[in-house]
Amino acid sequence: MRTNTDVGGARDTTRLAVVVGALGVVFGDIGTSPIYTVQTVFSPNDPHPVAVSPASVFGVISLIFWSVTIVVTLTYVTFVMRADNDGEGGIMALITLIRQRGAGGSRRATVTLAALGIFGASLFFGDSMITPAISVLSAVEGLKVVAPSLEALIVPITAVIIVVLFLFQRAGTAAVGRLFGPVMIAWFLTISACGIGGIARHPEILEALSPVYALEFMIGHFSIAFFTLAAVVLAVTGAEALYADMGHFGRRSITRAWLILVFPACILSYLGQGALILQDPANVSGPFFLLAPSWARLPLVLLATAATVIASQAVITGAYSVASQAAQLGYLPRLRIVHTSEEEVGQIYVPWTNWLLMVSVLTLVFAFETSAALAFAFGMAVTGTITITTLLFFHVVRERGAPLWLVILGAAPLLLVDLLFLAANLTKLVHGAWLPLLIGFTAFTVMTTWQRGRGIVTRRREDEEGSLRAFIDELHSLDPPLHRIPGTAVFLNRGKETAPLAMRANVEHNRVLHEHVVIVSIETRPVPRVPRSDRLVIDALGYTDDGITYVSARFGYMDPPNVPDVLRQLEGADIECPIEVDTASYFLSTIELRAGDTPTMARWRKHLFLATAGISADAAEYFGLPRNRTVIMGSHVEV
């Protein structure tokens, strides 16, 4: 017999495992920012260099501390992560919350805010490409500190590490978290110890925790401090991954890990680096690695490399979630999604997204070659995503009934900080900040084109299919009656209004129909998951004796749309059409898309839509249909 103590102990162990898993997946990005942030601020290659002086060092470290506190701890951990959609986070969750509430009744406002959110999600894809490149490069560049002769090996080593990382993704988030969690614990303890060592040599740096130094630097040296923000923002890279990965581990686990370990460790490292530079301005080149004693620098490089691989993991898993949600909400074609955990539905692997990211990351590594060259591109992606997330969050808060004065009081200072970071990064446009904007606009164009084209195809397809009710009435009026053959046929359909093309073709050309017919439509609701008790809606379509039943299967955008599995809920049920799932034949209606001459979209968008359609996952696999009992019948539609 289990006691309350046993149950409580098991629960505590589970919570600890989730926190460790979150450390291994969520915090790699923001946890490795100390490697390159301070170095980038004082880099002599910066187009707006910051001279090393006690005032600038105290000002920069104070800016970093308060930026992390305001953007990560206050904006994301305290506020934004409360705006979940049944446990799921990320910018796509905010979009669904806005769509559910209709943006205060204004369709134009809803469309505008949803489009802004889609652009934010597009920038996150840019972040997902840049993060692995800059993170792993910055760690491997530590080899220059240990042995300058190894500099030529930095790019090849980085490329090999990245390939191995993406090949490992199919093992699943849980496996990655179990492997990386203990590594990240060692990482945060190590950078804490190095930071404390630096502080001990120059304890005056602790004064930088006062906001006075940040304000004095911004006000007294604004022409310098403003441009410095473009590099300071690197300290908060990864905040968006905390929110995007919330569905994998939960808000509570992420919050605990951040406040107890990650936040203190990062701040100690920044303070230690500031102290080291105060001691000797020559230390601005690689201050993170120079904090360690000479004998420990090579082990630190190896540990940093492992940690930056984990940093890449944070945004990769976030990209999977965003891609999956975008596909379910109609902004991307259906993608092949592999659920890698039997316990956590949110833990997924999206092969197409994985390989696209791998190719993109390798391209960036070979094109830019150094982390410094990628730094400004990185900042632009992060600030754009953070600013849009903050704006959408406060809109959701307002729609939930918060007083306008309270929303303005909370939003104004936080948005001011975000907009300052965004403006500072825009000054680096020609120095690399154009890259995430290009990626973002490209992804945005693809997603909005797919949504537009999908609507056009749906309307054309509805015209071809005709009314389902009228079709059923026609079947009943046939003389002689249609020949019915033994067995169960399941026709997948887009909705209740139109007849399945495959069913219409079967009747018109083969003049037969199965004795038992189930028409199934998949409805994706704007929630992550739909309870099994609410999943099915059954309609006899006006006749209770014809063996034809309509079933609407409701799924959340994080639910796997497995049709045979959901139909098992009907086995043995008291309905007119007995379901024989294990022997049923499944019929799919496929559409061959062609670019027509009608002015529905610009011609280049038509071809983009057709190209995007080519990445659609196989419908039979996507819906979990048995290959040996699935029949595919097609038609064509002009866009």
XYZ file of C-alpha atoms in Angstrom:
639
model
C 0.000 0.000 0.000
C 1.415 3.390 -1.020
C 1.541 6.086 1.633
C 1.110 9.814 1.093
C 4.843 10.159 1.622
C 5.533 7.712 -1.215
C 3.138 9.543 -3.516
C 4.598 12.919 -2.581
C 8.138 11.622 -3.114
C 7.247 10.238 -6.538
C 5.608 13.531 -7.443
C 8.676 15.493 -6.338
C 10.915 13.184 -8.364
C 8.743 13.716 -11.439
C 8.832 17.486 -10.981
C 12.606 17.411 -10.580
C 12.931 15.338 -13.757
C 10.794 17.859 -15.659
C 12.905 20.761 -14.359
C 16.110 18.966 -15.390
C 14.589 18.233 -18.784
C 13.660 21.905 -19.159
C 17.244 22.871 -18.348
C 18.375 20.583 -21.129
C 16.047 21.937 -23.785
C 14.730 25.384 -22.911
C 17.624 27.318 -21.395
C 20.496 26.458 -23.669
C 20.032 29.580 -25.787
C 19.770 32.202 -23.078
C 22.181 30.277 -20.857
C 25.015 30.535 -23.378
C 24.542 34.243 -24.112
C 27.372 35.144 -21.657
C 29.857 33.583 -24.092
C 29.491 36.322 -26.677
C 27.417 39.247 -25.321
C 30.066 41.294 -23.460
C 32.669 40.497 -26.100
C 30.345 41.776 -28.843
C 29.574 45.022 -26.972
C 33.251 45.982 -26.810
C 34.275 44.453 -30.141
C 36.612 46.771 -32.122
C 34.961 45.474 -35.303
C 31.604 46.953 -34.311
C 30.524 49.777 -36.673
C 29.743 51.786 -33.502
C 32.526 50.711 -31.105
C 32.335 51.321 -27.352
C 35.560 52.543 -25.737
C 36.562 50.654 -22.601
C 36.357 52.832 -19.514
C 35.062 52.348 -15.950
C 31.912 54.320 -16.841
C 31.186 52.236 -19.968
C 31.897 48.919 -18.213
C 29.619 49.713 -15.277
C 26.999 51.084 -17.656
C 27.051 48.072 -19.979
C 26.935 45.464 -17.196
C 24.100 47.382 -15.527
C 22.234 47.563 -18.865
C 22.669 43.799 -19.324
C 21.385 43.032 -15.815
C 18.323 45.226 -16.098
C 17.592 44.135 -19.672
C 17.528 40.487 -18.588
C 15.442 41.379 -15.545
C 12.870 43.412 -17.486
C 12.617 41.396 -20.714
C 13.009 37.847 -19.419
C 11.998 37.830 -15.740
C 9.303 40.506 -15.877
C 7.907 40.382 -19.426
C 8.166 36.675 -20.230
C 8.361 34.714 -16.959
C 6.000 36.940 -14.957
C 3.523 38.066 -17.620
C 3.635 36.522 -21.108
C 3.911 32.890 -19.997
C 0.541 33.269 -18.264
C -1.104 33.745 -21.674
C -1.168 30.052 -22.534
C -3.655 28.239 -24.728
C -4.468 25.149 -22.657
C -0.823 24.869 -21.638
C 0.682 25.665 -25.030
C 2.799 28.783 -25.442
C 4.533 30.576 -28.279
C 3.422 33.279 -30.629
C 1.046 30.920 -32.462
C -0.805 30.398 -29.164
C -1.278 34.174 -28.929
C -2.629 34.236 -32.487
C -5.217 31.575 -31.665
C -6.260 33.445 -28.519
C -6.775 36.580 -30.622
C -8.745 34.665 -33.264
C -10.943 33.074 -30.592
C -11.931 36.457 -29.201
C -12.248 38.148 -32.591
C -10.107 41.139 -31.630
C -12.921 42.940 -29.882
C -15.393 42.271 -32.677
C -13.385 43.975 -35.428
C -12.506 41.626 -38.275
C -9.913 44.070 -39.630
C -8.191 44.253 -36.243
C -8.216 40.458 -35.976
C -6.648 40.042 -39.423
C -4.042 42.749 -38.747
C -2.998 41.317 -35.379
C -2.955 37.767 -36.742
C -0.754 38.928 -39.644
C 1.570 40.652 -37.163
C 1.730 37.431 -35.177
C 2.507 35.410 -38.297
C 5.376 37.796 -39.051
C 6.613 37.306 -35.485
C 6.482 33.533 -35.998
C 8.372 34.029 -39.273
C 11.102 35.942 -37.416
C 11.274 33.051 -34.953
C 12.156 30.753 -37.862
C 15.017 33.159 -38.611
C 16.042 32.945 -34.963
C 15.962 29.143 -35.223
C 18.432 29.299 -38.103
C 20.801 31.877 -36.622
C 20.956 30.573 -33.037
C 22.697 27.250 -33.767
C 25.184 28.983 -36.078
C 26.212 31.790 -33.694
C 26.048 29.678 -30.521
C 28.204 26.792 -31.687
C 30.612 29.116 -33.525
C 31.099 31.261 -30.401
C 31.949 28.226 -28.292
C 34.322 26.620 -30.779
C 36.023 30.015 -31.193
C 37.285 29.497 -27.656
C 39.937 27.341 -29.303
C 41.604 30.608 -30.393
C 42.057 31.553 -26.745
C 43.557 28.157 -25.922
C 45.645 27.691 -29.088
C 45.557 30.350 -31.859
C 46.956 27.831 -34.337
C 43.613 25.970 -34.288
C 41.653 28.880 -35.748
C 41.397 27.282 -39.202
C 39.506 24.312 -37.714
C 36.724 26.376 -36.146
C 34.294 26.351 -39.104
C 34.755 22.635 -40.018
C 34.330 21.563 -36.373
C 31.220 23.729 -36.064
C 29.708 22.203 -39.207
C 30.270 18.633 -37.960
C 28.691 19.425 -34.580
C 25.628 20.954 -36.233
C 25.102 17.967 -38.550
C 25.278 15.555 -35.602
C 22.836 17.725 -33.620
C 20.186 17.652 -36.342
C 20.664 13.939 -36.971
C 19.967 13.341 -33.274
C 16.604 15.156 -33.319
C 14.622 12.078 -34.312
C 15.367 10.617 -30.849
C 12.841 13.078 -29.424
C 12.760 16.002 -27.018
C 12.534 13.834 -23.901
C 15.663 11.871 -24.820
C 17.492 15.081 -25.657
C 16.396 16.657 -22.367
C 17.563 13.691 -20.284
C 20.939 13.790 -21.985
C 21.421 17.561 -21.943
C 19.873 18.399 -18.542
C 22.839 17.282 -16.406
C 25.234 18.981 -18.857
C 23.410 22.281 -18.408
C 23.465 21.947 -14.632
C 27.244 21.527 -14.851
C 27.363 24.502 -17.233
C 25.486 26.896 -14.964
C 27.469 25.855 -11.913
C 30.714 26.354 -13.855
C 29.907 29.813 -15.186
C 28.705 30.788 -11.707
C 32.044 29.725 -10.212
C 34.006 31.569 -12.929
C 31.870 34.671 -12.396
C 32.389 34.608 -8.639
C 36.134 34.296 -9.227
C 36.084 37.421 -11.387
C 33.955 39.341 -8.881
C 36.332 38.416 -6.089
C 39.179 40.128 -7.970
C 37.204 43.359 -8.414
C 34.134 43.351 -6.088
C 33.253 46.950 -6.979
C 31.535 45.552 -10.075
C 28.584 44.586 -7.848
C 27.622 48.257 -7.864
C 26.533 47.716 -11.488
C 23.415 45.982 -10.150
C 22.092 49.447 -9.357
C 19.847 50.861 -12.122
C 21.554 54.220 -11.608
C 24.537 53.108 -13.720
C 22.311 51.959 -16.588
C 20.323 55.208 -16.525
C 23.451 57.372 -16.295
C 24.987 55.525 -19.237
C 21.802 55.839 -21.340
C 21.199 59.500 -20.483
C 24.744 60.800 -20.170
C 26.192 58.887 -23.145
C 23.079 58.247 -25.244
C 24.888 58.464 -28.589
C 27.063 55.530 -27.490
C 24.617 53.651 -25.279
C 21.881 53.568 -27.931
C 24.080 51.682 -30.387
C 25.274 49.468 -27.531
C 21.723 48.138 -27.147
C 22.117 46.232 -30.423
C 24.674 44.028 -28.650
C 23.182 44.145 -25.143
C 20.034 42.497 -26.515
C 22.095 39.344 -27.094
C 21.810 38.776 -23.331
C 18.069 38.105 -23.698
C 18.244 35.837 -26.756
C 16.345 32.713 -25.859
C 13.556 34.435 -23.953
C 11.219 33.650 -26.832
C 12.229 29.976 -26.611
C 11.043 29.872 -22.974
C 7.563 30.741 -24.200
C 7.618 28.618 -27.355
C 8.732 25.510 -25.426
C 6.217 25.957 -22.597
C 4.024 23.166 -23.970
C 6.931 20.736 -23.657
C 7.636 21.262 -19.947
C 5.057 23.594 -18.389
C 5.276 27.128 -17.010
C 6.024 26.118 -13.430
C 9.082 24.007 -14.265
C 10.507 26.673 -16.570
C 9.933 29.434 -14.001
C 11.613 27.485 -11.203
C 14.641 26.600 -13.279
C 15.028 30.225 -14.405
C 14.764 31.852 -10.979
C 16.717 29.271 -8.999
C 19.637 28.501 -11.326
C 19.737 30.090 -14.775
C 19.188 33.770 -13.948
C 21.711 33.905 -11.044
C 24.342 31.979 -13.030
C 24.135 34.261 -16.068
C 24.279 37.442 -13.999
C 27.302 36.176 -12.043
C 29.085 35.494 -15.329
C 28.321 38.988 -16.677
C 29.505 40.589 -13.442
C 32.687 38.514 -13.482
C 33.450 39.516 -17.076
C 32.898 43.171 -16.198
C 35.288 42.851 -13.272
C 37.898 41.214 -15.531
C 37.714 44.062 -18.052
C 37.980 46.660 -15.270
C 41.129 44.883 -14.107
C 42.673 44.884 -17.590
C 40.959 46.438 -20.668
C 42.910 44.027 -22.888
C 40.573 41.279 -21.655
C 37.746 42.511 -23.917
C 38.799 39.843 -26.421
C 37.293 36.649 -25.060
C 36.453 37.734 -21.471
C 34.215 34.715 -20.918
C 36.994 32.175 -21.437
C 39.611 34.364 -19.759
C 37.599 34.205 -16.519
C 38.753 30.593 -16.168
C 42.284 29.732 -15.044
C 44.574 28.776 -17.927
C 44.488 25.062 -17.058
C 40.662 25.040 -17.186
C 40.164 26.860 -20.486
C 40.236 23.835 -22.781
C 37.717 21.920 -20.612
C 35.607 25.107 -20.557
C 35.689 25.254 -24.374
C 34.470 21.654 -24.519
C 31.730 22.326 -21.967
C 30.756 25.544 -23.801
C 30.505 23.608 -27.065
C 28.158 21.099 -25.430
C 26.127 23.948 -23.915
C 25.782 25.779 -27.234
C 24.598 22.604 -28.892
C 21.908 22.638 -26.237
C 21.261 26.317 -27.006
C 20.450 25.246 -30.529
C 18.085 22.619 -29.160
C 15.927 25.262 -27.480
C 15.014 27.020 -30.714
C 14.881 23.830 -32.788
C 12.163 22.357 -30.565
C 10.433 25.749 -30.601
C 10.523 25.746 -34.408
C 8.887 22.292 -34.444
C 6.049 23.595 -32.277
C 5.548 26.731 -34.385
C 5.593 24.772 -37.675
C 3.145 22.183 -36.350
C 0.745 24.800 -35.019
C 0.984 26.845 -38.241
C 0.092 23.764 -40.297
C -2.881 22.890 -38.110
C -4.153 26.488 -38.259
C -3.939 26.599 -42.059
C -0.800 28.708 -42.570
C 1.301 25.786 -43.865
C 0.409 22.536 -45.640
C 0.051 19.458 -43.469
C 3.493 18.315 -42.369
C 4.694 14.906 -41.295
C 4.825 15.074 -37.511
C 6.391 12.375 -35.355
C 5.231 12.285 -31.734
C 8.283 11.234 -29.740
C 6.718 10.765 -26.309
C 3.824 8.603 -25.124
C 3.404 10.789 -22.032
C 3.760 14.324 -23.453
C 1.689 15.111 -26.575
C 3.625 18.359 -27.127
C 6.939 16.596 -27.694
C 7.255 16.264 -31.465
C 9.735 15.969 -34.313
C 8.986 17.537 -37.710
C 11.361 16.037 -40.318
C 10.821 18.640 -43.057
C 11.480 21.514 -40.644
C 14.516 19.697 -39.248
C 16.262 19.285 -42.603
C 15.408 22.808 -43.754
C 16.929 24.212 -40.550
C 20.044 22.055 -40.910
C 20.749 23.239 -44.458
C 20.075 26.867 -43.482
C 22.323 26.741 -40.411
C 25.212 25.184 -42.339
C 24.811 27.849 -45.029
C 25.086 30.598 -42.397
C 28.156 29.003 -40.806
C 30.054 28.820 -44.094
C 28.858 32.258 -45.251
C 29.592 34.286 -42.076
C 32.383 32.141 -40.540
C 32.508 34.049 -37.192
C 30.037 34.669 -34.385
C 30.805 38.416 -34.483
C 29.624 38.603 -38.095
C 26.319 36.965 -37.099
C 25.741 38.991 -33.922
C 23.722 41.830 -35.453
C 21.596 39.456 -37.504
C 20.849 37.570 -34.302
C 19.768 40.676 -32.406
C 17.323 41.738 -35.122
C 15.523 38.396 -35.093
C 15.190 38.411 -31.321
C 14.035 42.014 -30.882
C 11.435 41.697 -33.627
C 9.937 38.545 -32.099
C 9.981 39.954 -28.553
C 8.348 43.254 -29.551
C 5.512 41.548 -31.442
C 4.976 39.042 -28.610
C 4.692 41.847 -26.023
C 2.228 43.762 -28.195
C 0.000 40.729 -28.818
C 0.133 39.715 -25.157
C -1.168 43.052 -23.916
C -3.907 42.976 -26.555
C -5.005 39.581 -25.189
C -4.917 41.000 -21.646
C -7.141 43.882 -22.740
C -9.577 41.512 -24.472
C -9.809 39.441 -21.293
C -11.287 42.449 -19.521
C -8.351 44.284 -17.970
C -8.955 48.055 -17.620
C -7.396 50.131 -20.384
C -5.462 52.300 -17.917
C -3.900 49.192 -16.361
C -2.937 47.752 -19.765
C -1.313 51.041 -20.793
C 0.484 51.299 -17.439
C 1.960 47.825 -17.905
C 2.537 47.878 -21.660
C 4.086 51.342 -22.088
C 7.378 50.802 -20.190
C 7.873 47.253 -21.475
C 7.172 48.211 -25.084
C 9.464 51.237 -24.702
C 12.322 48.894 -23.780
C 11.491 46.549 -26.675
C 11.257 49.407 -29.182
C 14.597 50.857 -28.043
C 16.225 47.485 -28.716
C 14.450 47.225 -32.070
C 15.511 50.736 -33.131
C 19.123 50.085 -32.126
C 19.202 46.904 -34.213
C 17.730 48.690 -37.219
C 20.903 50.834 -37.272
C 22.799 47.599 -38.024
C 20.682 46.846 -41.077
C 23.559 46.877 -43.568
C 25.817 44.989 -41.156
C 23.725 41.808 -41.011
C 20.380 42.806 -39.489
C 18.870 42.439 -42.974
C 19.237 38.649 -42.787
C 16.487 37.798 -40.264
C 14.212 40.351 -41.907
C 14.758 38.615 -45.255
C 14.072 35.210 -43.673
C 11.049 36.628 -41.871
C 9.525 38.237 -44.954
C 10.155 35.055 -46.952
C 8.458 32.823 -44.367
C 5.648 35.367 -43.962
C 5.057 35.405 -47.725
C 4.983 31.606 -47.869
C 2.520 31.298 -44.977
C 0.138 34.044 -46.106
C 0.269 32.763 -49.710
C -0.593 29.262 -48.518
C -3.499 30.580 -46.449
C -4.821 32.596 -49.401
C -4.379 29.763 -51.921
C -5.923 27.248 -49.555
C -9.045 29.410 -49.329
C -9.279 29.623 -53.133
C -8.860 25.852 -53.543
C -11.465 25.180 -50.864
C -14.056 27.327 -52.660
C -13.304 25.703 -56.045
C -13.425 22.262 -54.519
C -16.772 22.973 -52.887
C -18.171 23.895 -56.300
C -17.030 20.543 -57.727
C -18.209 18.458 -54.799
C -21.711 19.895 -54.554
C -24.046 19.733 -51.588
C -23.775 16.636 -49.390
C -27.456 16.767 -48.421
C -28.552 17.004 -52.060
C -26.237 14.103 -52.970
C -27.740 11.882 -50.232
C -31.242 12.795 -51.428
C -30.234 11.805 -54.983
C -29.070 8.406 -53.749
C -32.472 7.775 -52.214
C -34.281 8.747 -55.407
C -32.315 6.451 -57.727
C -34.412 3.915 -59.595
C -33.303 1.186 -59.620
C -31.609 1.645 -56.218
C -27.830 1.759 -56.026
C -26.147 -1.614 -55.547
C -24.735 -1.952 -52.000
C -21.780 -4.268 -51.356
C -20.825 -5.761 -47.953
C -18.354 -3.956 -45.728
C -17.589 -0.520 -44.310
C -16.283 2.417 -46.341
C -14.812 5.509 -44.658
C -14.694 8.635 -46.832
C -12.577 11.506 -45.569
C -14.120 14.863 -46.340
C -13.376 18.533 -45.717
C -16.692 19.310 -44.016
C -20.387 18.681 -43.754
C -21.567 20.951 -46.529
C -20.137 19.115 -49.557
C -19.996 15.527 -50.793
C -16.633 13.692 -50.826
C -15.225 13.633 -54.370
C -14.195 9.993 -53.953
C -17.725 8.998 -52.892
C -19.333 10.895 -55.773
C -16.900 9.282 -58.254
C -17.579 5.824 -56.820
C -21.333 6.260 -57.292
C -21.199 7.920 -60.730
C -18.594 5.624 -62.320
C -18.789 2.319 -60.413
C -22.521 2.503 -59.586
C -21.918 0.846 -56.194
C -21.654 1.837 -52.567
C -20.657 -0.062 -49.442
C -23.380 -1.298 -47.117
C -21.995 0.849 -44.305
C -20.631 4.307 -45.146
C -18.992 6.737 -42.748
C -18.172 10.256 -43.955
C -15.502 11.732 -41.679
C -14.406 15.344 -41.588
C -11.480 16.610 -39.521
C -12.096 19.826 -37.639
C -9.059 21.521 -36.109
C -10.159 23.665 -33.200
C -8.149 26.721 -32.050
C -7.112 24.924 -28.845
C -4.128 22.623 -28.279
C -6.136 19.509 -27.379
C -9.754 18.350 -27.477
C -10.903 15.844 -24.806
C -11.952 12.461 -26.175
C -15.424 12.984 -24.724
C -15.894 16.050 -26.950
C -14.170 14.671 -30.026
C -17.055 13.235 -32.070
C -20.272 14.753 -33.441
C -22.591 12.342 -35.313
C -25.282 13.199 -37.879
C -27.542 10.760 -39.766
C -27.890 13.302 -42.630
C -31.678 13.149 -42.553
C -32.062 9.359 -42.966
C -31.757 6.711 -40.258
C -32.058 3.620 -42.461
C -29.564 4.122 -45.307
C -26.373 3.007 -43.561
C -24.720 6.387 -44.187
C -23.442 8.362 -41.208
C -21.580 11.639 -40.982
C -18.951 12.035 -38.256
C -17.150 15.253 -37.386
C -13.883 14.498 -35.569
C -12.599 17.435 -33.570
C -8.889 17.763 -32.847
C -6.772 20.423 -31.198
C -3.820 21.796 -33.117
C -1.478 19.665 -30.992
C -3.554 16.457 -31.289
C -2.430 13.772 -33.772
C -5.367 13.447 -36.252
C -5.474 9.643 -36.274
C -8.749 8.672 -37.968
C -8.868 4.899 -37.202
C -8.101 5.626 -33.558
C -10.938 8.120 -33.200
C -13.389 5.849 -35.062
C -12.791 3.116 -32.487
C -14.840 5.248 -30.119
C -17.863 4.360 -32.293
C -17.364 0.583 -32.202
C -20.304 -0.957 -30.394
C -22.143 2.386 -30.271
C -25.882 2.466 -31.013
C -25.741 4.045 -34.463
C -27.318 3.106 -37.798
C -23.962 2.310 -39.374
C -21.907 -0.280 -37.464
C -18.195 0.576 -37.571
C -15.669 -2.136 -38.454
C -12.430 -0.201 -38.142
C -10.056 -3.132 -38.645
C -11.661 -4.228 -41.933
C -12.937 -0.910 -43.282
C -11.787 0.538 -46.604
C -10.664 4.165 -46.532
C -11.192 6.543 -49.444
C -9.238 9.741 -49.943
C -10.069 12.524 -52.369
C -6.917 14.159 -53.700
C -6.615 17.360 -55.676
C -4.077 18.060 -58.396
C -3.408 21.794 -58.323
C -2.790 23.819 -61.476
C -2.076 27.506 -62.085
C -5.044 28.939 -63.975
C -5.583 32.222 -65.790
C -8.172 33.639 -63.388
C -6.894 36.681 -61.433
C -7.129 35.120 -57.965
C -3.494 35.852 -57.017
C -0.411 37.254 -58.667
C 1.141 34.632 -60.941
C 4.327 34.395 -58.868
C 2.187 33.704 -55.768
C 0.318 30.957 -57.628
C 3.594 29.220 -58.414
C 4.764 29.723 -54.823
C 1.536 28.136 -53.607
C 1.972 25.156 -55.941
C 5.600 24.737 -54.817
C 4.561 24.870 -51.157
C 1.897 22.238 -51.802
C 4.717 19.897 -52.822
C 5.908 19.566 -49.213
C 2.547 18.301 -47.956
C 2.768 15.101 -45.978
C 1.199 11.972 -47.421
C -2.484 12.136 -46.455
C -2.777 8.431 -45.607
C 0.200 8.624 -43.258
C -0.908 11.942 -41.785
C -4.349 10.594 -40.848
C -2.996 7.192 -39.725
C -4.770 5.213 -42.459
C -3.730 1.605 -43.250
C -1.957 1.583 -46.633
C -3.345 -1.762 -47.751
C -6.960 -0.598 -47.263
C -6.732 2.961 -48.557
C -8.025 4.004 -51.995
C -7.045 7.388 -53.445
C -9.227 9.040 -56.078
C -8.360 12.424 -57.554
C -9.429 15.474 -59.481
C -7.794 18.759 -60.426
C -8.416 22.365 -59.416
C -7.091 25.563 -60.965
C -5.814 28.269 -58.632
